[in-house]
PDB file of C-alpha atoms in Angstrom:
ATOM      1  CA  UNK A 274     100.560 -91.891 -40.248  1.00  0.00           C
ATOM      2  CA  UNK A 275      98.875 -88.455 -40.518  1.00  0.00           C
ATOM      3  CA  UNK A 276      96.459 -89.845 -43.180  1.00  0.00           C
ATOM      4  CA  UNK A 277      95.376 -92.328 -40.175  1.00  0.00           C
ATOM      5  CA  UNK A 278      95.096 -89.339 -37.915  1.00  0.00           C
ATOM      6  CA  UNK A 279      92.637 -87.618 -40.021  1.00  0.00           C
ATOM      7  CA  UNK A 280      90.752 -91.075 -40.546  1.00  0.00           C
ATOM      8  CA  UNK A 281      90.113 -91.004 -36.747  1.00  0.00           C
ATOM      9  CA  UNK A 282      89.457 -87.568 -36.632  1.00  0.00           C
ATOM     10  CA  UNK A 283      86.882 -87.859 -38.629  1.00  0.00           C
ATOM     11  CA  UNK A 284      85.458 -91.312 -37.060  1.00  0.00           C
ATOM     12  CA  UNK A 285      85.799 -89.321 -33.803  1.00  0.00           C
ATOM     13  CA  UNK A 286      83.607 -86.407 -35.150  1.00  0.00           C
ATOM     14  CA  UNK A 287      80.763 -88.576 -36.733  1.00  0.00           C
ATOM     15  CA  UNK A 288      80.533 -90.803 -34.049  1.00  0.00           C
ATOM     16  CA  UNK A 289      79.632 -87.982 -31.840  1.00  0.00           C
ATOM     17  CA  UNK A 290      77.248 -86.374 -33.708  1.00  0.00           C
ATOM     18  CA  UNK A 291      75.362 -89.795 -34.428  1.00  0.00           C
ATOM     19  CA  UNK A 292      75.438 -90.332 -30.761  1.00  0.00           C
ATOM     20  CA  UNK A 293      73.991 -86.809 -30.089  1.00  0.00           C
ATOM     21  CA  UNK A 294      71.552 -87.181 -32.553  1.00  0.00           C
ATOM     22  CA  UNK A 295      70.168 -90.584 -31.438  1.00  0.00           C
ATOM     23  CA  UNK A 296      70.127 -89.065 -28.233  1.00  0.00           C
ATOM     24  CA  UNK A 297      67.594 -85.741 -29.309  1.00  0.00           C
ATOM     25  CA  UNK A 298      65.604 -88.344 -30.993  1.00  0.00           C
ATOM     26  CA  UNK A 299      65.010 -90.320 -27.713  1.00  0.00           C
ATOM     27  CA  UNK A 300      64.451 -87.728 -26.155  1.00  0.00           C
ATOM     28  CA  UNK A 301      61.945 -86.080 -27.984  1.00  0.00           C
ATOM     29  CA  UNK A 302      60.170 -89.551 -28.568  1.00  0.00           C
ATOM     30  CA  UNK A 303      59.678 -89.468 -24.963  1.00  0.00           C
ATOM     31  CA  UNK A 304      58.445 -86.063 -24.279  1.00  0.00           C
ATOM     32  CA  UNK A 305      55.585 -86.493 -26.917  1.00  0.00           C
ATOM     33  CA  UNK A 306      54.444 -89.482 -25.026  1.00  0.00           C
ATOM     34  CA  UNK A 307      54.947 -88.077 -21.973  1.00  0.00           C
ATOM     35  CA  UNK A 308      53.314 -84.489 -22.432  1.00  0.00           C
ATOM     36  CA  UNK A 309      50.356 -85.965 -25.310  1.00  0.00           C
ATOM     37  CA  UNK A 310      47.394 -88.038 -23.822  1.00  0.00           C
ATOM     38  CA  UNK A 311      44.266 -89.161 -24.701  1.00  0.00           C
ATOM     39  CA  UNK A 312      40.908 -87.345 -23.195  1.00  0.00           C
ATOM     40  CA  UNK A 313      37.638 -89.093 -21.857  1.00  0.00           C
ATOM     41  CA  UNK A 314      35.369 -85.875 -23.535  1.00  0.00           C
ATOM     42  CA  UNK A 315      36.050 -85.086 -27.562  1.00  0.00           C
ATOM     43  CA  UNK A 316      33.822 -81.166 -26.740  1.00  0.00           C
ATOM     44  CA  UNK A 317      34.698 -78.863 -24.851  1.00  0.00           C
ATOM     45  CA  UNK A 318      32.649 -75.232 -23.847  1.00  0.00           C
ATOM     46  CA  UNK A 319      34.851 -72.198 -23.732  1.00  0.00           C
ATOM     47  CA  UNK A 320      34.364 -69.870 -21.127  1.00  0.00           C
ATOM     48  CA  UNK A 321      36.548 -67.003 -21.293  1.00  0.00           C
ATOM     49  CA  UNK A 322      35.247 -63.858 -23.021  1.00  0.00           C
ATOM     50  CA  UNK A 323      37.774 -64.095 -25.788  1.00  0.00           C
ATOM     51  CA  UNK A 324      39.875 -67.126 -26.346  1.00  0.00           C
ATOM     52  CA  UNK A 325      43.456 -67.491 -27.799  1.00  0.00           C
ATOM     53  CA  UNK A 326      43.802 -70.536 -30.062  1.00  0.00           C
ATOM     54  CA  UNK A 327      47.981 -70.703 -30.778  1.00  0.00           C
ATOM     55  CA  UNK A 328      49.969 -72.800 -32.721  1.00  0.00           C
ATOM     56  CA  UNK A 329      51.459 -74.445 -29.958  1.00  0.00           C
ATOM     57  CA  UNK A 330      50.775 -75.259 -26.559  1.00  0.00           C
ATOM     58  CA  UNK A 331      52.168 -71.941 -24.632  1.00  0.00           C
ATOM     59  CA  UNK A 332      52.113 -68.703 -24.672  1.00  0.00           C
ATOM     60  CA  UNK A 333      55.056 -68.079 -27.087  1.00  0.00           C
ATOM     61  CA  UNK A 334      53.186 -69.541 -29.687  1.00  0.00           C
ATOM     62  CA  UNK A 335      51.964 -66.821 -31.856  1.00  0.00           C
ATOM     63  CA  UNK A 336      47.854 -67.113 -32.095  1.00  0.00           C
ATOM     64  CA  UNK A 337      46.296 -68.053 -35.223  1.00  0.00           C
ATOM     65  CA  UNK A 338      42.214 -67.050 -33.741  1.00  0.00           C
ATOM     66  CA  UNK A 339      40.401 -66.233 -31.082  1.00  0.00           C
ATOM     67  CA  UNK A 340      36.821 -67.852 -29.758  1.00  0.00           C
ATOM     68  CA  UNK A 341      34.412 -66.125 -27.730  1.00  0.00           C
ATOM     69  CA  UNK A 342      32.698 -67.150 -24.255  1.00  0.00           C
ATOM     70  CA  UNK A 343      29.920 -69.815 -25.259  1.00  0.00           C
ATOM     71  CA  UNK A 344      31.479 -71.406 -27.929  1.00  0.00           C
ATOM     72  CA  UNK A 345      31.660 -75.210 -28.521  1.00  0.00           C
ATOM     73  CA  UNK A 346      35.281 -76.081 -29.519  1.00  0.00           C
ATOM     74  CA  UNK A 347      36.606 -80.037 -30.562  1.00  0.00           C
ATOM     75  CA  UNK A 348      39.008 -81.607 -28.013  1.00  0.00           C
ATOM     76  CA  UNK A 349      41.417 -83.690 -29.276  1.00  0.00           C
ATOM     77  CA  UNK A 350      43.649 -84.670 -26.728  1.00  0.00           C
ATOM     78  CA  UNK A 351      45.572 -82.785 -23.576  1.00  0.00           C
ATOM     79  CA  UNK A 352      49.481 -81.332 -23.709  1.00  0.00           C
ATOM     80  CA  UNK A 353      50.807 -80.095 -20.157  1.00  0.00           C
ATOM     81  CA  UNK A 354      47.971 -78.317 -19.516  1.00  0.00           C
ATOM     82  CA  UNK A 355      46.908 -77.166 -22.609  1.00  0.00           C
ATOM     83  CA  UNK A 356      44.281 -79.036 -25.195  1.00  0.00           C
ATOM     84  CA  UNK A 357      45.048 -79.617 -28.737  1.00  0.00           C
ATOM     85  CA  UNK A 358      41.431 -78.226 -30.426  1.00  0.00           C
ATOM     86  CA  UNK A 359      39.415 -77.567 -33.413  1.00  0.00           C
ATOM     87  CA  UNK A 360      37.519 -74.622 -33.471  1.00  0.00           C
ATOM     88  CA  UNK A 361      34.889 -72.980 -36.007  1.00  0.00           C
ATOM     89  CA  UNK A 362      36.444 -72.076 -39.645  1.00  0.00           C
ATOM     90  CA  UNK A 363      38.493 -75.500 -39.267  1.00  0.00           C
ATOM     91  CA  UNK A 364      41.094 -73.752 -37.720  1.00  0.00           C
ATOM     92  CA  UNK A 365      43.700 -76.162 -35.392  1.00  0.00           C
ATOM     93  CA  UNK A 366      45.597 -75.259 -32.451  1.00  0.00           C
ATOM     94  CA  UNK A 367      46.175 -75.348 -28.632  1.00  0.00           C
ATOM     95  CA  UNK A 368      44.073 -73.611 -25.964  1.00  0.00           C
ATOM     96  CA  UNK A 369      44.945 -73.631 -22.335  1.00  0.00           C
ATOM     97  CA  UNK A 370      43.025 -75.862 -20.509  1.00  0.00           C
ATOM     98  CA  UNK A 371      41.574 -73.166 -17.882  1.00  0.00           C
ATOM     99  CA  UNK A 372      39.418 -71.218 -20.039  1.00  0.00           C
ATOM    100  CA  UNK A 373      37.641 -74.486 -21.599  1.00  0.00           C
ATOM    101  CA  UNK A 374      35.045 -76.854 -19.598  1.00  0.00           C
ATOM    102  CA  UNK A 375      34.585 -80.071 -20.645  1.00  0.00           C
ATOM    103  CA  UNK A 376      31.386 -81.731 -21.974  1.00  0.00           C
ATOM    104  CA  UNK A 377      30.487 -85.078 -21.141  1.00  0.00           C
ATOM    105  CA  UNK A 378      28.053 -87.146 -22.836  1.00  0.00           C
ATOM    106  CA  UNK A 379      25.212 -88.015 -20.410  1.00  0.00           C
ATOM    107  CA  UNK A 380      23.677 -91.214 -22.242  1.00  0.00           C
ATOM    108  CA  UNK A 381      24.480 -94.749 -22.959  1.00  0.00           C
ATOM    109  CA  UNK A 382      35.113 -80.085 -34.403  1.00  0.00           C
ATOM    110  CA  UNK A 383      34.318 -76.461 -38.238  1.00  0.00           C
ATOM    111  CA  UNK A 384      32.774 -74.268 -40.524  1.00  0.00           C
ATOM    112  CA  UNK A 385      29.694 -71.780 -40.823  1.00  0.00           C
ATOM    113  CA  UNK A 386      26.542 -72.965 -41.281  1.00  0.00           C
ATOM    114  CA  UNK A 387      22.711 -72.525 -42.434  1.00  0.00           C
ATOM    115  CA  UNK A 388      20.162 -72.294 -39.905  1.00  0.00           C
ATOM    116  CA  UNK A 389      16.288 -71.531 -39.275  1.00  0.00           C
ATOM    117  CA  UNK A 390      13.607 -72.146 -36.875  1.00  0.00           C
ATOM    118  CA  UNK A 391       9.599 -72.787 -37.082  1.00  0.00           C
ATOM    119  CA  UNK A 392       7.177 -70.906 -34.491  1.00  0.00           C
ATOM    120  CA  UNK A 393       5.170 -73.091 -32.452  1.00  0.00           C
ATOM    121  CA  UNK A 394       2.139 -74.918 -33.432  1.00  0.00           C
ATOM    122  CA  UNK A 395      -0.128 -76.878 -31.413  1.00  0.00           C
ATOM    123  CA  UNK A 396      -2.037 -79.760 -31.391  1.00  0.00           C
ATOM    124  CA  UNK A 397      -3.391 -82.674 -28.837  1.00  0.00           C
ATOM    125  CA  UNK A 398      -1.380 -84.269 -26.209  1.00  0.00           C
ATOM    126  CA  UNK A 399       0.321 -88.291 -26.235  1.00  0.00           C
ATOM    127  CA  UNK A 400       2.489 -89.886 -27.986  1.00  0.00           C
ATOM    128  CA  UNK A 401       5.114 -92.956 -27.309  1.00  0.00           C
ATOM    129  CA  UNK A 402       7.718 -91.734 -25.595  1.00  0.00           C
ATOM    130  CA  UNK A 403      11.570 -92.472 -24.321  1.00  0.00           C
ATOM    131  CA  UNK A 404      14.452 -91.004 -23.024  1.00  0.00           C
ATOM    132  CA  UNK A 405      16.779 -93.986 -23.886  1.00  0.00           C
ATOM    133  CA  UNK A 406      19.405 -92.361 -26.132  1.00  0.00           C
ATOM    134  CA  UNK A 407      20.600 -95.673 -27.667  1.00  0.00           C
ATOM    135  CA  UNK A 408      18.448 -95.089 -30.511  1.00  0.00           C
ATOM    136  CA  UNK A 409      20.698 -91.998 -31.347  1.00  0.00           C
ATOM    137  CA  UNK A 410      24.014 -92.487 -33.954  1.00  0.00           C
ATOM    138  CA  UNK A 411      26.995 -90.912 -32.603  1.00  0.00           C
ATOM    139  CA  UNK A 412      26.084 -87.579 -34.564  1.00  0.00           C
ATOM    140  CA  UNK A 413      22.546 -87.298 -33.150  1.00  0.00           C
ATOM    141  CA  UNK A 414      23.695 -88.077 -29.655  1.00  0.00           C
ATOM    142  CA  UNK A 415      26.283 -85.662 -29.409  1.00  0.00           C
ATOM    143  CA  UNK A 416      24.308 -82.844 -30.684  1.00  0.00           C
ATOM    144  CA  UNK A 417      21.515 -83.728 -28.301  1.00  0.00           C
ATOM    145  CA  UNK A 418      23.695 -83.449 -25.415  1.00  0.00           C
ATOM    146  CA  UNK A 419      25.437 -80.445 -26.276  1.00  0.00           C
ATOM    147  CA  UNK A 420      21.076 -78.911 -26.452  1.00  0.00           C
ATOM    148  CA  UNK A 421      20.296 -80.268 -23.212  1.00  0.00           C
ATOM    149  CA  UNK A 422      23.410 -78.767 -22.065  1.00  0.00           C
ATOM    150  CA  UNK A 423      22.289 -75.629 -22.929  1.00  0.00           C
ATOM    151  CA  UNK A 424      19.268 -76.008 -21.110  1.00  0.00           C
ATOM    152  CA  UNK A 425      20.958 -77.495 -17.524  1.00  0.00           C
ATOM    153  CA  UNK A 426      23.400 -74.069 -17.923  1.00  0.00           C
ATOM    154  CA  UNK A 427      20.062 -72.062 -18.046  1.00  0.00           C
ATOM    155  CA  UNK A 428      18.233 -73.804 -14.963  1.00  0.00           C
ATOM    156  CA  UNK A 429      16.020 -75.881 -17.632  1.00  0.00           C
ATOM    157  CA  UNK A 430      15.119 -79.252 -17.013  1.00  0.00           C
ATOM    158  CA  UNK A 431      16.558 -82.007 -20.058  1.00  0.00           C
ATOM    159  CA  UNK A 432      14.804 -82.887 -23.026  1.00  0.00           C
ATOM    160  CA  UNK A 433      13.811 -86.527 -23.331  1.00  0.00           C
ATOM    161  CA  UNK A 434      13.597 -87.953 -26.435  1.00  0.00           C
ATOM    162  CA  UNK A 435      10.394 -89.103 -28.082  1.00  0.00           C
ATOM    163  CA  UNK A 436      11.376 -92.473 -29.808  1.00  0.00           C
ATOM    164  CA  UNK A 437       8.482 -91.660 -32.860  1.00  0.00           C
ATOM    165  CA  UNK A 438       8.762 -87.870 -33.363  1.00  0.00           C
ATOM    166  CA  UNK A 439      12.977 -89.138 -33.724  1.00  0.00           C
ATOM    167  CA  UNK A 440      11.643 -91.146 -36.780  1.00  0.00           C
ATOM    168  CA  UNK A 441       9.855 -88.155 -38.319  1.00  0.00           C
ATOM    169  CA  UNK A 442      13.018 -85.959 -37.711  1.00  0.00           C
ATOM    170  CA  UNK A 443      14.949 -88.235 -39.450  1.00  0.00           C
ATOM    171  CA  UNK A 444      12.204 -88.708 -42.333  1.00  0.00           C
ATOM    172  CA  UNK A 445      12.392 -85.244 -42.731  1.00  0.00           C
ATOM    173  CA  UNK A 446      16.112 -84.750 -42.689  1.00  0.00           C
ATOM    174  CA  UNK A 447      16.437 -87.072 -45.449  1.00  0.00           C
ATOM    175  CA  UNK A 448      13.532 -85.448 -47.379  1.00  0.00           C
ATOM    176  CA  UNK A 449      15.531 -82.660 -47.676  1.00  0.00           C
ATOM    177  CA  UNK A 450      18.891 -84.211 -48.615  1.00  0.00           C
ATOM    178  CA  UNK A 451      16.965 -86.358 -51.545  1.00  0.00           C
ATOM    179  CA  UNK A 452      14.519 -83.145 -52.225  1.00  0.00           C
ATOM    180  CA  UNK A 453      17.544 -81.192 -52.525  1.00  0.00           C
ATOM    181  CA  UNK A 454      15.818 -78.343 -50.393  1.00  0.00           C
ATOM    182  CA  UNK A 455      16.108 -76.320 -47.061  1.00  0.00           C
ATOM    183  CA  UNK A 456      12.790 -74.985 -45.439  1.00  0.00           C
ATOM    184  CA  UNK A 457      10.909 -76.206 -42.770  1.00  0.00           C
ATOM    185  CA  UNK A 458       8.136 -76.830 -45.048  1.00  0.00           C
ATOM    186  CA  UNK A 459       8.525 -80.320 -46.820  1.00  0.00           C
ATOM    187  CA  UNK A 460       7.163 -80.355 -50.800  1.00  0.00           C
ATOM    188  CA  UNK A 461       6.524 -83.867 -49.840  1.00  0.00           C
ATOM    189  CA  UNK A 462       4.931 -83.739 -46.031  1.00  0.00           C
ATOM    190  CA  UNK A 463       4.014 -80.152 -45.398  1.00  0.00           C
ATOM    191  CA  UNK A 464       4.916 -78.259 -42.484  1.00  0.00           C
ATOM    192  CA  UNK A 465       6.583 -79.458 -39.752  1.00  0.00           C
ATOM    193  CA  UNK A 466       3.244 -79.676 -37.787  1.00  0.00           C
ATOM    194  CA  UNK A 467       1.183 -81.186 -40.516  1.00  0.00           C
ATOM    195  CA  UNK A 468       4.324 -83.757 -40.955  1.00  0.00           C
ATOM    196  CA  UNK A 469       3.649 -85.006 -37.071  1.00  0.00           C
ATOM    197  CA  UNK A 470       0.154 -85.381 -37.071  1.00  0.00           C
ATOM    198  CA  UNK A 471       0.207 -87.136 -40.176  1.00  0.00           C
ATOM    199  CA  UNK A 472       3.138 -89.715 -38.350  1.00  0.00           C
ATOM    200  CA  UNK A 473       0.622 -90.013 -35.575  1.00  0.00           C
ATOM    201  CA  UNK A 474       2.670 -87.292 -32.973  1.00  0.00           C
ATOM    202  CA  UNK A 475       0.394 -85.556 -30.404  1.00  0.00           C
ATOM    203  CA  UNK A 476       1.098 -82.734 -28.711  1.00  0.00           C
ATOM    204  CA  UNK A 477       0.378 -79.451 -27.033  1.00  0.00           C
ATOM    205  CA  UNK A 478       2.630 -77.230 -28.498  1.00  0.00           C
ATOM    206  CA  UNK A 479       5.618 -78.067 -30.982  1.00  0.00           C
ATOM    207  CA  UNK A 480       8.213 -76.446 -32.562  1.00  0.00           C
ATOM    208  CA  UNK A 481      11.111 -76.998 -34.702  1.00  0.00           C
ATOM    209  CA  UNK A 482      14.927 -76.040 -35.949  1.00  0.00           C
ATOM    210  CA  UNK A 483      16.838 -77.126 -39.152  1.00  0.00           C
ATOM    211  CA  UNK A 484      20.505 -76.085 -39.975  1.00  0.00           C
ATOM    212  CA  UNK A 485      22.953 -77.434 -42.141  1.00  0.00           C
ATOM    213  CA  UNK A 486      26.522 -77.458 -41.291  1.00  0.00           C
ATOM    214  CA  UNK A 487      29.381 -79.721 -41.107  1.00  0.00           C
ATOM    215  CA  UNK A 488      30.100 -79.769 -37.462  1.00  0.00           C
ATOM    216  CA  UNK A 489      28.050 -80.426 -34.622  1.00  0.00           C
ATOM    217  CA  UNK A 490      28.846 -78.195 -32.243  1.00  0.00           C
ATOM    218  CA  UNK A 491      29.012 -75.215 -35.109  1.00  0.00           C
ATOM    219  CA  UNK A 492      25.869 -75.974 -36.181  1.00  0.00           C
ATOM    220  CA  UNK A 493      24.339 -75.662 -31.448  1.00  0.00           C
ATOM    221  CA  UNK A 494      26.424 -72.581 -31.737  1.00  0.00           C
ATOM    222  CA  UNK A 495      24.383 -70.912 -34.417  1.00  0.00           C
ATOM    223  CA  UNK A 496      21.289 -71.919 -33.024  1.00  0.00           C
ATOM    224  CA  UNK A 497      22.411 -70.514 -29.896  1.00  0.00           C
ATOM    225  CA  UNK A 498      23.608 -67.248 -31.811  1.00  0.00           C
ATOM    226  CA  UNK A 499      19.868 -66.965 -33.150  1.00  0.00           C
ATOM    227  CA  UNK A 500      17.139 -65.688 -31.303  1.00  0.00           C
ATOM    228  CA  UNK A 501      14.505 -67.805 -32.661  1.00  0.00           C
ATOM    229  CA  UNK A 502      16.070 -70.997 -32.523  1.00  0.00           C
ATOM    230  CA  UNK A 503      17.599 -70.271 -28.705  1.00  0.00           C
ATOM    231  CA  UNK A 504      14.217 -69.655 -27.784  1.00  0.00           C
ATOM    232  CA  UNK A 505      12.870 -73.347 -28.998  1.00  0.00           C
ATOM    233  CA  UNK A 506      16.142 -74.638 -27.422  1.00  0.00           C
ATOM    234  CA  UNK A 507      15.158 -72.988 -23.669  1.00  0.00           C
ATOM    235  CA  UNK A 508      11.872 -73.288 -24.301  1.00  0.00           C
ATOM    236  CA  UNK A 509      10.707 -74.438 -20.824  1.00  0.00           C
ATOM    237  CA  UNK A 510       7.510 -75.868 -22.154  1.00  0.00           C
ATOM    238  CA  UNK A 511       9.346 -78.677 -24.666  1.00  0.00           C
ATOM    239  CA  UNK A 512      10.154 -81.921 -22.719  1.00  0.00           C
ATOM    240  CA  UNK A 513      10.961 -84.056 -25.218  1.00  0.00           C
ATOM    241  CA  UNK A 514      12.364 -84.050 -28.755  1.00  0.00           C
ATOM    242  CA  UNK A 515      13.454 -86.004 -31.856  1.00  0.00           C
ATOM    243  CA  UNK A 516      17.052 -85.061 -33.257  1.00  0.00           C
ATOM    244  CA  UNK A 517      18.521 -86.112 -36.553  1.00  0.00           C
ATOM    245  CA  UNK A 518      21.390 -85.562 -38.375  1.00  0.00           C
ATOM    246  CA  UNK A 519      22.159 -86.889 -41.775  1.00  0.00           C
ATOM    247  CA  UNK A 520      24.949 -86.456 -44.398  1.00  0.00           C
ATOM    248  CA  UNK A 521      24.732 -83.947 -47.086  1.00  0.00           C
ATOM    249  CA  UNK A 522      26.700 -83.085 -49.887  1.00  0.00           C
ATOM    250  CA  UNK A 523      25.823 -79.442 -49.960  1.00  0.00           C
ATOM    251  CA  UNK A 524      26.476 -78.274 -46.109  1.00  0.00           C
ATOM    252  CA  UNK A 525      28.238 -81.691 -44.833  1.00  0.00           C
ATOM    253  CA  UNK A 526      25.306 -82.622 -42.578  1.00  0.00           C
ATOM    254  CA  UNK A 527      21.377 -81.836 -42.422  1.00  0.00           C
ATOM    255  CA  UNK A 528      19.943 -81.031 -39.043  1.00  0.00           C
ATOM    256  CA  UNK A 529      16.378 -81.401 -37.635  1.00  0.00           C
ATOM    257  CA  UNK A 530      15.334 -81.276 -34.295  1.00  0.00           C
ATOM    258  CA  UNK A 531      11.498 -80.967 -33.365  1.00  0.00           C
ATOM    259  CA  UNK A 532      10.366 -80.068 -30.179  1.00  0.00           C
ATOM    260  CA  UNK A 533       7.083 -80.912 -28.256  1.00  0.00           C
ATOM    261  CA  UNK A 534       5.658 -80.645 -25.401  1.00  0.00           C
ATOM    262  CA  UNK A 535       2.982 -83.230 -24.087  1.00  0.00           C
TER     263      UNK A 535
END
């Protein structure tokens, strides 16, 4: 009889804690699809002077970096009202969503980065022309709005984008990838300004930036952080431009954007 009574005991005990645990698990099953949701924008600008990026959505999560005022951070998706982000040095955490402004794509993540910029040339002015962006990958189209963002914030019309001088930029992207080189000066085409006329671009002034990097925004963000390539970037002059971005195995991705103005 007190053998039984143990039995029970014991039944008793483990019943309860398999009850309580099934219970915890519910529970927390439905506050992560309660609290975790999906976003309609994948960038996001930060605009606080100094940002807090913690390992957890709250303040009581100790903070793992900062980001300063400017900077283009990955979105993943929203908790309460914090956002789950990637920022620069591939760093993941949570940032509160007050201090960070979305970016939305107007057509249709992180590490450092190489950069440089050419001066501006000139030349004569035409050339076939569009500002459809559906001739941009995902890549190119993201970077390019992230530029032209730059410009709206700084009272600059957007850049269109030149259907032909986007073939050269490309051309030239991938020149460098196969050429295994990084100057603005092609081995196989020249300058960049020798490069259009040769491809049958026209123009009255031109210009050009290169970087490679493995994130997009990164790679705006140190153009930005540079003097010469901001000033191509809000140069009020440009209206239109042809953006590429192409895989690389030394910095992740090639960039080439070339500016003209027509």
């Amino acid at each position: 009889m007190k053998f039984f009574k143990m039995t029970k005991k014991k039944i008793i005990i483990l019943t309860t804690i398999l009850i309580l645990f099934i219970l915890i698990f519910a529970f927390t099953t439905s506050f992560g699809m309660q609290h975790y949701y999906k976003l309609d924008f994948s960038t996001g600008l930060v605009t606080a002077s100094r940002l807090n990026v913690r390992s957890g959505p709250g303040i009581n999560y100790p903070i793992v970096t900062t980001v300063n005022k400017n900077e283009y951070i990955r979105v993943f998706a929203g908790v309460g009202s914090w956002y789950v982000v990637q920022v620069e040095g591939d760093y993941i955490g949570a940032v509160s969503q007050q201090y960070v402004k979305p970016i939305y794509p107007t057509g249709s993540g992180t590490t450092s980065g190489t950069s440089t910029n050419s001066p501006s040339g000139s030349g004569t002015s035409g050339s076939n022309a569009s500002s459809n962006t559906s001739i941009l990958t995902a890549d190119e189209l993201e970077t390019f709005n992230l530029i032209n963002q730059q410009r709206l914030n700084n009272g600059l019309s957007a850049l269109k984008v030149d259907s032909e001088l986007q073939r050269v930029a490309r051309i030239k992207a991938q020149d460098m990838v196969n050429n295994n080189y990084f100057a603005h000066e092609s081995p196989t085409y020249g300058t960049p300004f020798n490069m259009m006329k040769n491809f049958g671009i026209t123009y009255t002034s031109a210009g050009e930036n290169i970087a490679g990097n493995s994130s997009n925004s990164a790679a705006v963000t140190a153009w930005m952080n540079s003097s010469g390539h901001r000033a191509n970037i809000l140069n009020s002059g440009y209206n239109y431009t042809g953006l590429a971005v192409v895989s690389s195995p030394k910095y992740g991705k090639i960039y080439v954007q070339m500016f003209i103005k027509k």
